[in-house]
Amino acid sequence: MSQTIATPPTVRLDSDVLGKPISRTDGPAKVSGAAKYAAEFGVTGPLWYGYIVSSPIAKGKITKIHADEVLAIPGVQHIFSHENVPSLAWFDRNYKDDVAPGGSPFRPLHEPEILFSLQPVALVVADTFELARYAASVLRIEYDVEKHNTDLEASIGEAYDAPRGKTGFMPPPKPKGDMDKAYQEAPHKIAGEYIHRAQHQNPMEMFATTVDWLGDGKKMKIYDKTQGAPNVQQYLMKIFSLSTDEARVISKFTGGGFGSGLRPQYQVFLAVMAALELKHSIRVVMTRTQMFSFGHRPHTLQKLRLATDDLGQIQALEHKALHETSQFENYTETIVNWAGVLYPSPNTNFDYQLAKLDVYSPLDMRAPGAATGSFALESAIDEMAYAANVDPLDFRLRNYSYEDPIENKPFTSKRLDDCLHEGAARFGWDQRNPEPRSMRDGNQLVGWGVAAGCWDASMQKAAAKAVLSADGHLTVSSATNDQGAGTYVIMTQMAAQTLGLPMKQVTFNLGDTNMPAAPVQGGSWTANSVGAAVKDACQGIGKKLLKLAQKMDNSPLAGVDFEDAQFVDGYIRANEDITRSVAIADILAASGEEKIEADGKAGPNPINMLKYSMHSHNAVFVEVKVDEDLGTIHVTRVVNAVAAGRIMNPKTARSQVLGGTVWGLSMALMEETYLNNELGRFMNHNYAEYHIPVNADIHKIDVIFVEEQDDIASPIGVKGVGEIGMLGVAAAIANAVYHATGKRVRELPLTSDKLL
Amino acid sequence: MSQTFIQEPLDKAAPHVVPAQAVTLNVNGEDHTIQIAPWTSLLDALREYLNLTGTKKGCDHGQCGACTVLVDGKRINSCLALATVYQGKKIQTIEGLGAEDNLSPLQQAFVDHDAFQCGYCTPGQICSAQGLINEGRCKTEDEVREHMSGNLCRCGAYTNILSAVMEVLHDGNVVVDNGVLITIPVAPTKASSAE
Ligand code: FES
Ligand code: FES
């Protein structure tokens, strides 16, 4: 655990950059095409291409692979399959990555058995991409087909309580009071069942790995698409018995992940295996169809029961959820717990179950669990408010949790009430006629809906290194990731702020396992965890600079403690008397040092975690217009008010919330991977049939940040905004549709057929 | 009741491999001659043979717009184009619009408005926006939204993309009504007000 040192008071000058809307430092590279993603790196020597062949069946066994015919094609180098895969690590633990759920991870090309549709069954390696693709298309494979089961609704009888196993998994809270009795006796009550089917992360960049075979033992540069290079490196080292030097994983730019890049995907396994076996550089890129083959937000069935007294105070609250997992792992996410955190109730019951199907293990997808739970919960809360005859906004304020009702612990900070108030004011909620179907715009029915959201504010262990060179340039590095969150710019800001340097004098590097380790980018913890590590490293430099300054003749800073010094505009100054100052450039010149280095680290504070409940919150207000005849739904206006501690960069944080809002809208109205149970296969495995919003679907989105002072949730006061912006959106849309049409739809996506 | 399944090409008489041939492409004002198979897409020719990786592959099926380039000023999906067909035409990619240290007005507007997150759809969005400006028919917000809808952005940067395109389309003389940012400062606490 790192010691944190109070930030010295600063004066607003050039170097005061934290909290400012600064453009991304990696922006020019991205808009000019210079930013390199995994499939775009050059290699030393010639490059071969691998093309993955996927199983057309969901269950069974490969009986024959007609490889010879294809190997005869000039330019085809090799075909990897279970028949010739080298012998690798044996134990399951070698295949477990940092975020693996409990169970036995899938091993690509390990055995002839088929466990899910689109399972990789072969890798064809050839001189060019075109040839590898052609060769893969003519490779004949024979299978024995077995009967599969991919039907969740038919498997409810075999469901079992979700076991522990996945890091961070919170089992459902213990029940309180007497749920059934309280529900029976209450004057107002509702009950509902909620459904959504599988959804796929579908980042724009397809999963890809380029292995640069360096021709020096087993040394490789592995350019991989991932949300965490260190996690991929560990995985590869354990399976292929490699050293950190041999398996150097690099991921400078990641074309979106949304959870799909948390676990190492099979293309990196295949590329590295092929490179090691063939001693050759290779590139393996998945197809868009294959992007539907390694995890998804699970098909989830939820049940909610709620009851209130005459004053609209919740007396009974029950939330149950069930979703699928694979035959080989127990994927879990936190779905039902949020109800207990947001709404106090004397009588509660929670339940969370899994059922095994012949599909790949589900995989975290933006706001995993919470997006699912929040849709059902916040829809039910709206329905309950109507049943109790209370305005839905008022209902949430009446049933506000001032401390965490599950663990009876105080929140480190919670300005959800201000989000609700500020959001309502901006939206004009007081103009709302609560009666469904009461508002119109021509032949469009107008509906206004509200919902709230909640996500964990958590920290992970992270490290960073800072180097200040003699010319005054500061370079900070950490093996973290930027899948679009803004890591590059906010870490540059944090470093510049801590040492009082202008932004252009600071460079932040990431995405290379040669750098200090950082967690995978997920869970909204990067800004918080890596930010604190960067600050710690820069403070380390600051302390060394102060010592050097004090060695100078007649140092004006003699006797000043680090805690009593400030770093502003290129100077170190004494807090008490800012005329006592030394320029950092002068310190460097006088010291004669070539560079000054310091390491920094950060991690969770277990004592605070025991004492407090740490969450970010939001309140979402939505206007929809529904065509009365056609049932088409347009979201014309959204206000998303977010309380997530301190905002490091309002420009990039706003983009995160805009993106989250688009995701919520997408979940509400469009996204659904259709699983055909006859074939055991996701059918709409492409961007034409898997619908996500386009520019014309997105209208006005106001973002409000209600800032919180919170030194307990994080030493730098940051809670993260990657997930929170998505929460509440789907439910607010469903609630607005109810207000517009009088129809309560509990199944997503909310397509027009469900309104007619 | 055992069942078997054979995975094989739909057309048993799969075409044979055709030898690579010389193809000359004029990209960003320069001629390049490469040896490629005739079924090489323009997108793969750019990315894999000319090392112009600014043009992205998001689907390879004409469904996402990430591969948008300009051919004689018009936007096309380069994944649906065979490279050999584009000999003798003027192909412009993101690299030809501006460089990292010398951004075009559209590229700069994308940075200023934070019109991207992961950046993977961005070159396609910018080429598409340039094509839209060249076409000269869109003026209003709704028109731009509609005619930028062939370019998916999974990060959801749409409102900012609209702002960036509208700014360049109207030389900065336009106010786009697509949402604002409001920050409510930290409520003063004892500690902070004492400072
Ligand atoms: S890659 Fe061409 S449209 Fe998607
Ligand atoms: S910026 Fe990531 S897909 Fe558009």
Tab-separated table of N, CA and C and ligand atoms in Angstrom, chain A residues 203-205 254-256 258 483-484, chain B residues 115-122 125 152-157 161, ligand 2:
chain	number	residue	atom	x	y	z
A	203	PRO	N	-16.403	-4.590	-30.499
A	203	PRO	CA	-15.588	-3.400	-30.729
A	203	PRO	C	-15.297	-3.273	-32.219
A	204	MET	N	-15.005	-2.060	-32.677
A	204	MET	CA	-14.799	-1.852	-34.118
A	204	MET	C	-13.588	-2.610	-34.644
A	205	GLU	N	-12.538	-2.645	-33.826
A	205	GLU	CA	-11.350	-3.376	-34.263
A	205	GLU	C	-11.535	-4.852	-33.966
A	254	THR	N	-5.920	0.360	-28.791
A	254	THR	CA	-6.906	-0.715	-28.781
A	254	THR	C	-8.199	-0.155	-29.354
A	255	GLY	N	-8.648	-0.738	-30.456
A	255	GLY	CA	-9.837	-0.212	-31.128
A	255	GLY	C	-11.121	-0.630	-30.452
A	256	GLY	N	-11.248	-0.249	-29.185
A	256	GLY	CA	-12.433	-0.601	-28.403
A	256	GLY	C	-12.294	-1.985	-27.820
A	258	PHE	N	-14.623	-2.888	-24.492
A	258	PHE	CA	-15.915	-2.994	-23.794
A	258	PHE	C	-16.032	-4.315	-23.056
A	483	GLN	N	-8.333	1.951	-24.391
A	483	GLN	CA	-9.264	1.437	-25.404
A	483	GLN	C	-10.193	2.555	-25.865
A	484	GLY	N	-9.826	3.797	-25.533
A	484	GLY	CA	-10.651	4.933	-25.923
A	484	GLY	C	-11.075	5.760	-24.727
B	115	ALA	N	-14.160	13.863	-31.173
B	115	ALA	CA	-15.128	13.137	-31.994
B	115	ALA	C	-14.745	11.673	-32.182
B	116	PHE	N	-14.066	11.101	-31.207
B	116	PHE	CA	-13.671	9.685	-31.261
B	116	PHE	C	-13.239	9.288	-29.869
B	117	GLN	N	-13.170	7.986	-29.661
B	117	GLN	CA	-12.609	7.479	-28.410
B	117	GLN	C	-11.487	6.506	-28.751
B	118	CYS	N	-11.844	5.298	-29.166
B	118	CYS	CA	-10.774	4.351	-29.485
B	118	CYS	C	-10.042	4.740	-30.763
B	119	GLY	N	-10.710	5.495	-31.629
B	119	GLY	CA	-10.053	5.978	-32.839
B	119	GLY	C	-10.095	5.016	-34.009
B	120	TYR	N	-10.718	3.864	-33.838
B	120	TYR	CA	-10.641	2.867	-34.907
B	120	TYR	C	-11.580	3.181	-36.076
B	121	CYS	N	-12.720	3.808	-35.788
B	121	CYS	CA	-13.628	4.161	-36.887
B	121	CYS	C	-13.240	5.493	-37.506
B	122	THR	N	-12.321	6.200	-36.832
B	122	THR	CA	-12.073	7.616	-37.110
B	122	THR	C	-11.570	7.927	-38.522
B	125	GLN	N	-14.490	7.719	-40.669
B	125	GLN	CA	-15.436	8.828	-40.427
B	125	GLN	C	-14.932	10.088	-41.128
B	152	LEU	N	-20.201	3.286	-38.792
B	152	LEU	CA	-20.511	2.923	-37.413
B	152	LEU	C	-19.415	3.417	-36.473
B	153	CYS	N	-19.819	3.788	-35.268
B	153	CYS	CA	-18.851	4.085	-34.207
B	153	CYS	C	-19.319	3.359	-32.967
B	154	ARG	N	-18.659	2.249	-32.621
B	154	ARG	CA	-19.102	1.477	-31.463
B	154	ARG	C	-18.857	2.254	-30.169
B	155	CYS	N	-17.893	3.166	-30.175
B	155	CYS	CA	-17.650	3.968	-28.969
B	155	CYS	C	-18.761	4.991	-28.750
B	156	GLY	N	-19.558	5.247	-29.765
B	156	GLY	CA	-20.694	6.160	-29.592
B	156	GLY	C	-20.321	7.624	-29.591
B	157	ALA	N	-19.397	8.020	-30.465
B	157	ALA	CA	-18.944	9.420	-30.492
B	157	ALA	C	-19.798	10.274	-31.431
B	161	ILE	N	-18.993	13.774	-33.478
B	161	ILE	CA	-18.696	13.683	-34.915
B	161	ILE	C	-19.553	14.714	-35.649
C	2	FES	S1	-14.048	5.894	-31.864
C	2	FES	FE1	-14.149	3.808	-31.340
C	2	FES	S2	-15.451	3.055	-32.842
C	2	FES	FE2	-15.565	5.165	-33.189
